[in-house]
Amino acid sequence: MRKHIFNAGPCKLPDETLENVSKAVLELGNTGQSILEVSHRSPDFQAVHDEAVNLFKEVLGIPGGYSVLFLGGGASLQFCMIPFNFLKTKAAYVNTGTWSTAAIKEAKMWGEVNVIASSEADGFTYYPEFTIPSDVDYAHVTSNNTIRGTEIFKDLASPVPLICDMSSDICSRPVDVSKYAMIYGGAQKNLGPAGVTFVIIKNDLLDRVVADRMIPTMLRYKTHVDKESMYNTPPCVNIFAVKETLRWIKSLGGLKEMERRAIERADMIYNELERSKLFRPVVKEGSRSRMNIPFLLREGHEALEKEFLDFAKARNIVGIKGHRSVGGFRASTYNACTIEDVKVLVTAMQEFAAKH
Ligand SMILES: *Cc1c(COP(=O)(O)O)cnc(C)c1O
């Protein structure tokens, strides 16, 4: 039986993605070859890649003048590639938790980092307000903080190229891509399996590469833009899986529908957390993520943590143990998470509270 999966990443994927990847592992179309075997230079794989790129452009509404890349290395490699390519003297970063802290650490190797806002002093429990300065090479934000459970839903205007880590909320709402010079993320939170990183990059950002810096070939964005992700062997199976998820998103009505579902799921959990006598939300209202919902036991009940995890496990709920830096629990409610999954979780919370 399929579990109710609330993993933070790798995450639950649509049944359609799993079924079609399984079929392609046995045979890709009528090629007589598995997707594991087919040459990345073959027309058969080229068609898979092109469909993934085109669906991404269509679903997200990516305007002309942008390239879509599927690379290896995870979002974490982007933390270093971004400053390596674009940080000449100074960059602005918003610090909203673990992942942006990691991005800042890498940027500091290449220049000055202006942390324009941070919610660190308050345990990253809200999304801070900020103004993007114009005297920096670029600004970097993390739209959804997977660990802390905060999210910003606005696409901000910026006087400098705006770069966004959208690892964990990509394709969960309509986005005005034109506001960004680059959007990137690991696919394993909302689009596909681990092992492929998506990069949506405005082509004219490439003109801003630090001119007098030696950048290894694989770490240059231009290498991958020029070769359309085929400079080296791309993660073929993962790209296939992303394509399937994008097909699924499109078939359901696109990002408006993903957003409607995300709001429905998140509201159901936050409402329960607000009214529960046993559980409470961590994040302040106004900053609450629709994708990752950390929650704690109310004061005096902390000792029940292990018991609730076992209680949930017995109901086929997996992945709700909180991140070690926050504790308690975290429900990750990505695109493929169904309202039925959420109902099972909320019912478990209610039954557990009634028991205590
Ligand atoms: C998971 C995550 C990362 C790291 O992704 P990897 O692909 O594991 O390197 C970076 N940023 C955010 C927001 C994440 O959720």
mmCIF file of C-alpha atoms and ligand atoms in Angstrom:
data_model
loop_
_atom_site.group_PDB
_atom_site.id
_atom_site.type_symbol
_atom_site.label_atom_id
_atom_site.label_comp_id
_atom_site.label_asym_id
_atom_site.label_seq_id
_atom_site.Cartn_x
_atom_site.Cartn_y
_atom_site.Cartn_z
ATOM 1 C CA MET A 1 0.000 0.000 0.000
ATOM 2 C CA ARG A 2 1.198 3.491 -0.828
ATOM 3 C CA LYS A 3 1.992 5.571 2.266
ATOM 4 C CA HIS A 4 0.942 9.120 3.008
ATOM 5 C CA ILE A 5 4.265 10.733 2.171
ATOM 6 C CA PHE A 6 5.197 14.073 3.757
ATOM 7 C CA ASN A 7 8.934 13.876 3.079
ATOM 8 C CA ALA A 8 10.759 17.192 2.709
ATOM 9 C CA GLY A 9 12.843 15.913 -0.195
ATOM 10 C CA PRO A 10 13.125 13.726 -2.085
ATOM 11 C CA CYS A 11 9.390 14.110 -2.033
ATOM 12 C CA LYS A 12 6.214 12.361 -3.065
ATOM 13 C CA LEU A 13 5.728 12.342 -6.831
ATOM 14 C CA PRO A 14 2.527 11.905 -8.842
ATOM 15 C CA ASP A 15 1.515 8.295 -9.574
ATOM 16 C CA GLU A 16 1.594 9.158 -13.285
ATOM 17 C CA THR A 17 5.271 10.122 -13.028
ATOM 18 C CA LEU A 18 6.123 6.866 -11.257
ATOM 19 C CA GLU A 19 4.168 4.748 -13.737
ATOM 20 C CA ASN A 20 5.600 6.384 -16.831
ATOM 21 C CA VAL A 21 9.168 6.376 -15.525
ATOM 22 C CA SER A 22 8.751 2.671 -14.741
ATOM 23 C CA LYS A 23 7.603 2.000 -18.296
ATOM 24 C CA ALA A 24 10.450 4.028 -19.772
ATOM 25 C CA VAL A 25 12.957 2.141 -17.649
ATOM 26 C CA LEU A 26 11.767 -1.027 -19.402
ATOM 27 C CA GLU A 27 11.507 0.606 -22.811
ATOM 28 C CA LEU A 28 11.564 4.218 -23.961
ATOM 29 C CA GLY A 29 8.708 4.451 -26.474
ATOM 30 C CA ASN A 30 9.323 1.870 -29.192
ATOM 31 C CA THR A 31 13.067 2.327 -29.232
ATOM 32 C CA GLY A 32 13.977 -1.153 -27.988
ATOM 33 C CA GLN A 33 16.095 0.599 -25.339
ATOM 34 C CA SER A 34 15.597 1.648 -21.765
ATOM 35 C CA ILE A 35 15.750 5.321 -20.773
ATOM 36 C CA LEU A 36 18.727 4.086 -18.714
ATOM 37 C CA GLU A 37 20.481 2.953 -21.882
ATOM 38 C CA VAL A 38 19.578 5.411 -24.592
ATOM 39 C CA SER A 39 22.240 7.824 -25.827
ATOM 40 C CA HIS A 40 21.795 11.385 -24.649
ATOM 41 C CA ARG A 41 22.814 12.395 -28.190
ATOM 42 C CA SER A 42 20.058 10.330 -29.809
ATOM 43 C CA PRO A 43 16.938 11.893 -31.323
ATOM 44 C CA ASP A 44 14.873 9.798 -28.905
ATOM 45 C CA PHE A 45 16.421 11.431 -25.868
ATOM 46 C CA GLN A 46 16.584 14.838 -27.549
ATOM 47 C CA ALA A 47 12.800 14.663 -27.858
ATOM 48 C CA VAL A 48 12.488 13.922 -24.128
ATOM 49 C CA HIS A 49 14.771 16.826 -23.253
ATOM 50 C CA ASP A 50 13.049 19.258 -25.605
ATOM 51 C CA GLU A 51 9.626 18.344 -24.293
ATOM 52 C CA ALA A 52 10.811 18.901 -20.714
ATOM 53 C CA VAL A 53 12.203 22.330 -21.613
ATOM 54 C CA ASN A 54 9.123 23.336 -23.595
ATOM 55 C CA LEU A 55 6.686 22.161 -20.934
ATOM 56 C CA PHE A 56 8.629 24.056 -18.284
ATOM 57 C CA LYS A 57 8.462 27.188 -20.435
ATOM 58 C CA GLU A 58 4.754 26.710 -21.041
ATOM 59 C CA VAL A 59 3.706 25.790 -17.493
ATOM 60 C CA LEU A 60 5.784 28.503 -15.814
ATOM 61 C CA GLY A 61 5.213 31.094 -18.560
ATOM 62 C CA ILE A 62 8.919 31.647 -19.150
ATOM 63 C CA PRO A 63 9.283 34.561 -21.572
ATOM 64 C CA GLY A 64 11.640 34.677 -24.557
ATOM 65 C CA GLY A 65 15.266 35.482 -23.797
ATOM 66 C CA TYR A 66 15.630 32.826 -21.095
ATOM 67 C CA SER A 67 17.345 29.429 -21.238
ATOM 68 C CA VAL A 68 16.231 26.372 -19.304
ATOM 69 C CA LEU A 69 19.015 24.056 -18.111
ATOM 70 C CA PHE A 70 18.933 20.663 -16.445
ATOM 71 C CA LEU A 71 22.214 20.106 -14.644
ATOM 72 C CA GLY A 72 23.787 17.931 -11.978
ATOM 73 C CA GLY A 73 25.220 18.972 -8.635
ATOM 74 C CA GLY A 74 22.044 19.960 -6.817
ATOM 75 C CA ALA A 75 20.962 23.411 -5.762
ATOM 76 C CA SER A 76 24.051 23.392 -3.544
ATOM 77 C CA LEU A 77 26.363 23.606 -6.553
ATOM 78 C CA GLN A 78 24.436 26.688 -7.688
ATOM 79 C CA PHE A 79 25.316 28.332 -4.359
ATOM 80 C CA CYS A 80 28.922 28.387 -5.564
ATOM 81 C CA MET A 81 28.368 28.777 -9.323
ATOM 82 C CA ILE A 82 26.332 31.963 -8.905
ATOM 83 C CA PRO A 83 29.044 34.006 -7.134
ATOM 84 C CA PHE A 84 31.794 32.313 -9.149
ATOM 85 C CA ASN A 85 30.203 33.606 -12.348
ATOM 86 C CA PHE A 86 28.579 36.860 -11.271
ATOM 87 C CA LEU A 87 30.043 38.261 -8.034
ATOM 88 C CA LYS A 88 32.580 40.937 -8.974
ATOM 89 C CA THR A 89 32.620 43.024 -5.807
ATOM 90 C CA LYS A 90 29.403 42.900 -3.819
ATOM 91 C CA ALA A 91 26.133 40.951 -3.749
ATOM 92 C CA ALA A 92 22.988 41.275 -1.642
ATOM 93 C CA TYR A 93 21.590 38.194 0.119
ATOM 94 C CA VAL A 94 18.478 37.735 2.238
ATOM 95 C CA ASN A 95 19.139 35.308 5.078
ATOM 96 C CA THR A 96 16.048 33.234 5.802
ATOM 97 C CA GLY A 97 17.550 30.033 7.142
ATOM 98 C CA THR A 98 19.787 27.066 6.519
ATOM 99 C CA TRP A 99 19.829 27.172 2.717
ATOM 100 C CA SER A 100 20.371 30.889 2.327
ATOM 101 C CA THR A 101 23.044 30.706 5.027
ATOM 102 C CA ALA A 102 24.777 28.066 2.907
ATOM 103 C CA ALA A 103 24.464 30.262 -0.181
ATOM 104 C CA ILE A 104 25.934 33.242 1.698
ATOM 105 C CA LYS A 105 28.892 31.153 2.862
ATOM 106 C CA GLU A 106 29.805 30.343 -0.745
ATOM 107 C CA ALA A 107 29.335 33.918 -1.947
ATOM 108 C CA LYS A 108 31.744 35.223 0.696
ATOM 109 C CA MET A 109 34.537 33.320 -1.057
ATOM 110 C CA TRP A 110 34.215 35.615 -4.073
ATOM 111 C CA GLY A 111 33.406 39.037 -2.725
ATOM 112 C CA GLU A 112 31.550 41.140 -0.251
ATOM 113 C CA VAL A 113 28.128 39.961 0.879
ATOM 114 C CA ASN A 114 25.584 42.502 2.011
ATOM 115 C CA VAL A 115 22.997 40.622 4.088
ATOM 116 C CA ILE A 116 20.120 43.016 3.483
ATOM 117 C CA ALA A 117 17.694 41.264 5.828
ATOM 118 C CA SER A 118 17.736 38.350 8.231
ATOM 119 C CA SER A 119 15.259 36.707 10.562
ATOM 120 C CA GLU A 120 18.004 34.784 12.331
ATOM 121 C CA ALA A 121 17.601 36.593 15.664
ATOM 122 C CA ASP A 122 14.011 35.330 15.765
ATOM 123 C CA GLY A 123 14.855 31.740 14.863
ATOM 124 C CA PHE A 124 13.943 32.358 11.189
ATOM 125 C CA THR A 125 10.253 32.207 12.132
ATOM 126 C CA TYR A 126 9.167 34.916 9.693
ATOM 127 C CA TYR A 127 10.091 36.209 6.242
ATOM 128 C CA PRO A 128 11.826 39.586 6.740
ATOM 129 C CA GLU A 129 11.017 42.725 4.762
ATOM 130 C CA PHE A 130 13.831 44.052 2.615
ATOM 131 C CA THR A 131 14.764 46.575 -0.041
ATOM 132 C CA ILE A 132 17.147 45.552 -2.781
ATOM 133 C CA PRO A 133 20.018 48.028 -3.153
ATOM 134 C CA SER A 134 21.256 49.126 -6.560
ATOM 135 C CA ASP A 135 25.000 49.066 -5.770
ATOM 136 C CA VAL A 136 25.387 45.279 -5.922
ATOM 137 C CA ASP A 137 26.142 42.845 -8.738
ATOM 138 C CA TYR A 138 22.996 40.837 -7.989
ATOM 139 C CA ALA A 139 20.540 40.016 -5.214
ATOM 140 C CA HIS A 140 19.755 36.510 -3.969
ATOM 141 C CA VAL A 141 16.621 35.303 -2.197
ATOM 142 C CA THR A 142 15.205 31.917 -1.177
ATOM 143 C CA SER A 143 11.486 31.970 -1.936
ATOM 144 C CA ASN A 144 10.595 29.028 0.295
ATOM 145 C CA ASN A 145 12.565 27.925 3.312
ATOM 146 C CA THR A 146 12.198 24.186 3.367
ATOM 147 C CA ILE A 147 13.525 23.737 6.887
ATOM 148 C CA ARG A 148 12.069 26.788 8.641
ATOM 149 C CA GLY A 149 8.749 26.781 6.809
ATOM 150 C CA THR A 150 8.621 30.409 5.684
ATOM 151 C CA GLU A 151 7.733 31.541 2.189
ATOM 152 C CA ILE A 152 7.421 34.747 0.202
ATOM 153 C CA PHE A 153 4.705 34.768 -2.429
ATOM 154 C CA LYS A 154 5.663 38.004 -4.186
ATOM 155 C CA ASP A 155 7.829 38.386 -7.260
ATOM 156 C CA LEU A 156 9.697 41.559 -6.409
ATOM 157 C CA ALA A 157 10.911 44.230 -8.751
ATOM 158 C CA SER A 158 14.669 44.641 -8.419
ATOM 159 C CA PRO A 159 17.128 47.296 -9.629
ATOM 160 C CA VAL A 160 19.786 44.575 -10.039
ATOM 161 C CA PRO A 161 19.556 41.011 -11.391
ATOM 162 C CA LEU A 162 17.447 39.024 -8.945
ATOM 163 C CA ILE A 163 18.381 35.374 -8.411
ATOM 164 C CA CYS A 164 16.016 33.064 -6.577
ATOM 165 C CA ASP A 165 16.427 29.622 -5.039
ATOM 166 C CA MET A 166 12.987 28.116 -5.715
ATOM 167 C CA SER A 167 13.974 24.540 -4.882
ATOM 168 C CA SER A 168 10.975 23.851 -2.705
ATOM 169 C CA ASP A 169 8.163 25.962 -4.140
ATOM 170 C CA ILE A 170 8.797 25.810 -7.875
ATOM 171 C CA CYS A 171 5.560 25.189 -9.781
ATOM 172 C CA SER A 172 3.394 25.583 -6.681
ATOM 173 C CA ARG A 173 2.065 28.977 -7.788
ATOM 174 C CA PRO A 174 2.144 31.166 -10.887
ATOM 175 C CA VAL A 175 5.407 33.132 -10.980
ATOM 176 C CA ASP A 176 6.294 36.270 -12.924
ATOM 177 C CA VAL A 177 9.558 34.915 -14.309
ATOM 178 C CA SER A 178 10.357 38.244 -15.975
ATOM 179 C CA LYS A 179 11.140 39.692 -12.522
ATOM 180 C CA TYR A 180 14.073 37.295 -12.138
ATOM 181 C CA ALA A 181 17.431 37.049 -13.866
ATOM 182 C CA MET A 182 17.708 33.467 -12.673
ATOM 183 C CA ILE A 183 15.569 30.880 -10.890
ATOM 184 C CA TYR A 184 17.090 27.597 -9.806
ATOM 185 C CA GLY A 185 16.585 24.614 -7.569
ATOM 186 C CA GLY A 186 16.963 20.939 -6.953
ATOM 187 C CA ALA A 187 14.112 19.087 -8.679
ATOM 188 C CA GLN A 188 13.580 16.680 -5.790
ATOM 189 C CA LYS A 189 11.215 18.916 -3.845
ATOM 190 C CA ASN A 190 8.436 19.400 -6.339
ATOM 191 C CA LEU A 191 9.343 18.248 -9.832
ATOM 192 C CA GLY A 192 11.171 14.963 -9.899
ATOM 193 C CA PRO A 193 13.724 12.708 -8.287
ATOM 194 C CA ALA A 194 17.022 13.829 -6.754
ATOM 195 C CA GLY A 195 19.920 14.301 -9.142
ATOM 196 C CA VAL A 196 18.761 17.029 -11.478
ATOM 197 C CA THR A 197 18.900 20.775 -10.922
ATOM 198 C CA PHE A 198 16.801 23.186 -12.948
ATOM 199 C CA VAL A 199 18.215 26.567 -13.911
ATOM 200 C CA ILE A 200 16.130 29.212 -15.652
ATOM 201 C CA ILE A 201 18.547 31.908 -16.699
ATOM 202 C CA LYS A 202 18.047 35.137 -18.561
ATOM 203 C CA ASN A 203 20.448 35.068 -21.464
ATOM 204 C CA ASP A 204 21.658 38.628 -20.944
ATOM 205 C CA LEU A 205 22.806 37.715 -17.424
ATOM 206 C CA LEU A 206 25.629 35.908 -19.200
ATOM 207 C CA ASP A 207 26.996 39.289 -20.282
ATOM 208 C CA ARG A 208 27.650 40.038 -16.625
ATOM 209 C CA VAL A 209 30.057 37.178 -16.032
ATOM 210 C CA VAL A 210 33.174 38.345 -14.176
ATOM 211 C CA ALA A 211 35.515 38.913 -17.091
ATOM 212 C CA ASP A 212 38.937 38.458 -15.543
ATOM 213 C CA ARG A 213 38.231 35.327 -13.541
ATOM 214 C CA MET A 214 39.270 31.810 -14.541
ATOM 215 C CA ILE A 215 36.107 29.752 -14.276
ATOM 216 C CA PRO A 216 36.358 26.004 -14.936
ATOM 217 C CA THR A 217 34.355 24.932 -17.986
ATOM 218 C CA MET A 218 31.782 22.876 -16.091
ATOM 219 C CA LEU A 219 31.122 25.728 -13.671
ATOM 220 C CA ARG A 220 30.385 28.290 -16.371
ATOM 221 C CA TYR A 221 26.732 28.921 -17.136
ATOM 222 C CA LYS A 222 27.640 29.810 -20.704
ATOM 223 C CA THR A 223 28.985 26.296 -21.312
ATOM 224 C CA HIS A 224 25.616 24.804 -20.468
ATOM 225 C CA VAL A 225 23.539 27.457 -22.216
ATOM 226 C CA ASP A 226 25.571 27.075 -25.434
ATOM 227 C CA LYS A 227 25.193 23.279 -25.376
ATOM 228 C CA GLU A 228 21.579 23.223 -24.087
ATOM 229 C CA SER A 229 22.530 21.100 -21.060
ATOM 230 C CA MET A 230 24.367 18.610 -23.270
ATOM 231 C CA TYR A 231 27.970 19.701 -22.720
ATOM 232 C CA ASN A 232 28.380 16.514 -20.741
ATOM 233 C CA THR A 233 25.965 13.638 -20.100
ATOM 234 C CA PRO A 234 22.907 15.114 -18.420
ATOM 235 C CA PRO A 235 20.853 13.192 -15.820
ATOM 236 C CA CYS A 236 18.650 11.566 -18.497
ATOM 237 C CA VAL A 237 16.218 9.551 -16.344
ATOM 238 C CA ASN A 238 15.680 12.478 -14.007
ATOM 239 C CA ILE A 239 14.911 14.784 -16.915
ATOM 240 C CA PHE A 240 12.403 12.208 -18.143
ATOM 241 C CA ALA A 241 10.762 12.199 -14.706
ATOM 242 C CA VAL A 242 10.594 16.007 -14.588
ATOM 243 C CA LYS A 243 8.937 15.980 -18.005
ATOM 244 C CA GLU A 244 6.316 13.554 -16.711
ATOM 245 C CA THR A 245 5.587 15.720 -13.669
ATOM 246 C CA LEU A 246 5.279 18.803 -15.878
ATOM 247 C CA ARG A 247 2.839 16.913 -18.118
ATOM 248 C CA TRP A 248 0.827 16.018 -15.035
ATOM 249 C CA ILE A 249 0.791 19.655 -13.849
ATOM 250 C CA LYS A 250 -0.348 20.826 -17.274
ATOM 251 C CA SER A 251 -3.073 18.173 -17.513
ATOM 252 C CA LEU A 252 -4.543 19.348 -14.201
ATOM 253 C CA GLY A 253 -4.745 22.975 -15.285
ATOM 254 C CA GLY A 254 -1.271 24.317 -14.590
ATOM 255 C CA LEU A 255 0.048 26.478 -11.788
ATOM 256 C CA LYS A 256 -3.253 28.141 -10.879
ATOM 257 C CA GLU A 257 -4.577 24.714 -9.981
ATOM 258 C CA MET A 258 -1.347 23.793 -8.178
ATOM 259 C CA GLU A 259 -1.710 26.968 -6.137
ATOM 260 C CA ARG A 260 -5.369 26.267 -5.345
ATOM 261 C CA ARG A 261 -4.454 22.802 -4.119
ATOM 262 C CA ALA A 262 -1.468 24.088 -2.143
ATOM 263 C CA ILE A 263 -3.647 26.637 -0.340
ATOM 264 C CA GLU A 264 -6.305 24.020 0.402
ATOM 265 C CA ARG A 265 -3.765 21.593 1.872
ATOM 266 C CA ALA A 266 -1.897 24.192 3.905
ATOM 267 C CA ASP A 267 -5.063 25.848 5.243
ATOM 268 C CA MET A 268 -6.350 22.521 6.477
ATOM 269 C CA ILE A 269 -3.165 21.886 8.476
ATOM 270 C CA TYR A 270 -2.707 25.439 9.801
ATOM 271 C CA ASN A 271 -6.365 25.577 10.862
ATOM 272 C CA GLU A 272 -5.896 22.411 12.858
ATOM 273 C CA LEU A 273 -2.679 23.769 14.413
ATOM 274 C CA GLU A 274 -4.464 26.963 15.430
ATOM 275 C CA ARG A 275 -7.355 25.175 17.103
ATOM 276 C CA SER A 276 -5.443 22.168 18.497
ATOM 277 C CA LYS A 277 -4.910 21.961 22.247
ATOM 278 C CA LEU A 278 -1.872 19.740 21.683
ATOM 279 C CA PHE A 279 -0.065 21.059 18.597
ATOM 280 C CA ARG A 280 0.993 24.532 17.547
ATOM 281 C CA PRO A 281 2.488 26.122 14.436
ATOM 282 C CA VAL A 282 6.075 27.439 14.506
ATOM 283 C CA VAL A 283 5.945 30.169 11.863
ATOM 284 C CA LYS A 284 4.266 33.538 12.289
ATOM 285 C CA GLU A 285 1.152 34.298 10.274
ATOM 286 C CA GLY A 286 1.876 36.046 6.994
ATOM 287 C CA SER A 287 5.105 34.097 6.405
ATOM 288 C CA ARG A 288 3.718 30.575 6.525
ATOM 289 C CA SER A 289 4.878 28.252 3.803
ATOM 290 C CA ARG A 290 2.341 26.235 1.847
ATOM 291 C CA MET A 291 4.993 23.626 1.125
ATOM 292 C CA ASN A 292 6.678 22.897 4.459
ATOM 293 C CA ILE A 293 4.733 23.189 7.692
ATOM 294 C CA PRO A 294 6.764 22.759 10.879
ATOM 295 C CA PHE A 295 4.779 22.243 14.075
ATOM 296 C CA LEU A 296 5.469 21.528 17.723
ATOM 297 C CA LEU A 297 3.707 20.087 20.722
ATOM 298 C CA ARG A 298 2.332 22.792 22.977
ATOM 299 C CA GLU A 299 4.099 23.610 26.225
ATOM 300 C CA GLY A 300 4.011 20.804 28.757
ATOM 301 C CA HIS A 301 3.354 18.129 26.134
ATOM 302 C CA GLU A 302 6.802 17.951 24.520
ATOM 303 C CA ALA A 303 7.441 14.461 25.849
ATOM 304 C CA LEU A 304 4.758 13.049 23.526
ATOM 305 C CA GLU A 305 6.889 13.528 20.418
ATOM 306 C CA LYS A 306 7.984 9.943 19.925
ATOM 307 C CA GLU A 307 4.503 8.672 20.731
ATOM 308 C CA PHE A 308 2.933 10.851 18.038
ATOM 309 C CA LEU A 309 5.507 9.740 15.461
ATOM 310 C CA ASP A 310 4.605 6.113 16.226
ATOM 311 C CA PHE A 311 0.893 6.971 16.200
ATOM 312 C CA ALA A 312 1.280 8.538 12.750
ATOM 313 C CA LYS A 313 3.423 5.690 11.469
ATOM 314 C CA ALA A 314 0.705 3.216 12.398
ATOM 315 C CA ARG A 315 -1.598 5.244 10.126
ATOM 316 C CA ASN A 316 0.857 4.954 7.217
ATOM 317 C CA ILE A 317 2.030 8.556 7.574
ATOM 318 C CA VAL A 318 5.732 8.976 6.798
ATOM 319 C CA GLY A 319 8.177 11.873 6.728
ATOM 320 C CA ILE A 320 6.759 14.106 9.460
ATOM 321 C CA LYS A 321 9.716 14.056 11.836
ATOM 322 C CA GLY A 322 10.910 17.655 12.168
ATOM 323 C CA HIS A 323 14.302 18.829 10.977
ATOM 324 C CA ARG A 324 16.870 18.600 13.786
ATOM 325 C CA SER A 325 17.296 22.391 13.838
ATOM 326 C CA VAL A 326 13.587 23.021 14.532
ATOM 327 C CA GLY A 327 12.532 19.816 16.304
ATOM 328 C CA GLY A 328 8.980 18.572 16.566
ATOM 329 C CA PHE A 329 7.324 17.773 13.268
ATOM 330 C CA ARG A 330 7.213 18.995 9.689
ATOM 331 C CA ALA A 331 4.626 18.160 7.077
ATOM 332 C CA SER A 332 5.867 18.825 3.551
ATOM 333 C CA THR A 333 2.880 19.256 1.303
ATOM 334 C CA TYR A 334 4.306 19.481 -2.193
ATOM 335 C CA ASN A 335 2.312 19.322 -5.417
ATOM 336 C CA ALA A 336 1.769 15.561 -5.414
ATOM 337 C CA CYS A 337 0.531 15.513 -1.825
ATOM 338 C CA THR A 338 -3.226 14.952 -1.978
ATOM 339 C CA ILE A 339 -5.981 16.388 0.148
ATOM 340 C CA GLU A 340 -6.629 12.773 1.230
ATOM 341 C CA ASP A 341 -3.056 12.559 2.570
ATOM 342 C CA VAL A 342 -3.667 15.761 4.503
ATOM 343 C CA LYS A 343 -6.997 14.531 5.874
ATOM 344 C CA VAL A 344 -5.301 11.404 7.210
ATOM 345 C CA LEU A 345 -2.670 13.548 8.935
ATOM 346 C CA VAL A 346 -5.170 16.006 10.414
ATOM 347 C CA THR A 347 -7.380 13.153 11.628
ATOM 348 C CA ALA A 348 -4.340 11.564 13.276
ATOM 349 C CA MET A 349 -3.570 14.883 15.002
ATOM 350 C CA GLN A 350 -7.170 15.159 16.224
ATOM 351 C CA GLU A 351 -7.348 11.583 17.452
ATOM 352 C CA PHE A 352 -4.010 11.892 19.195
ATOM 353 C CA ALA A 353 -5.079 15.125 20.880
ATOM 354 C CA ALA A 354 -8.350 13.532 22.009
ATOM 355 C CA LYS A 355 -6.358 10.700 23.563
ATOM 356 C CA HIS A 356 -4.277 13.103 25.674
HETATM 357 C C1 LIG B 1 16.968 21.137 -0.573
HETATM 358 C C2 LIG B 1 17.304 22.535 -0.794
HETATM 359 C C3 LIG B 1 18.572 22.921 -1.268
HETATM 360 C C4 LIG B 1 19.695 21.941 -1.493
HETATM 361 O O1 LIG B 1 19.395 21.166 -2.578
HETATM 362 P P1 LIG B 1 20.402 20.035 -3.113
HETATM 363 O O2 LIG B 1 19.806 19.690 -4.437
HETATM 364 O O3 LIG B 1 20.332 18.925 -2.107
HETATM 365 O O4 LIG B 1 21.752 20.616 -3.199
HETATM 366 C C5 LIG B 1 18.793 24.262 -1.499
HETATM 367 N N1 LIG B 1 17.833 25.176 -1.288
HETATM 368 C C6 LIG B 1 16.606 24.840 -0.832
HETATM 369 C C7 LIG B 1 15.586 25.903 -0.620
HETATM 370 C C8 LIG B 1 16.317 23.516 -0.574
HETATM 371 O O5 LIG B 1 15.098 23.172 -0.134
#
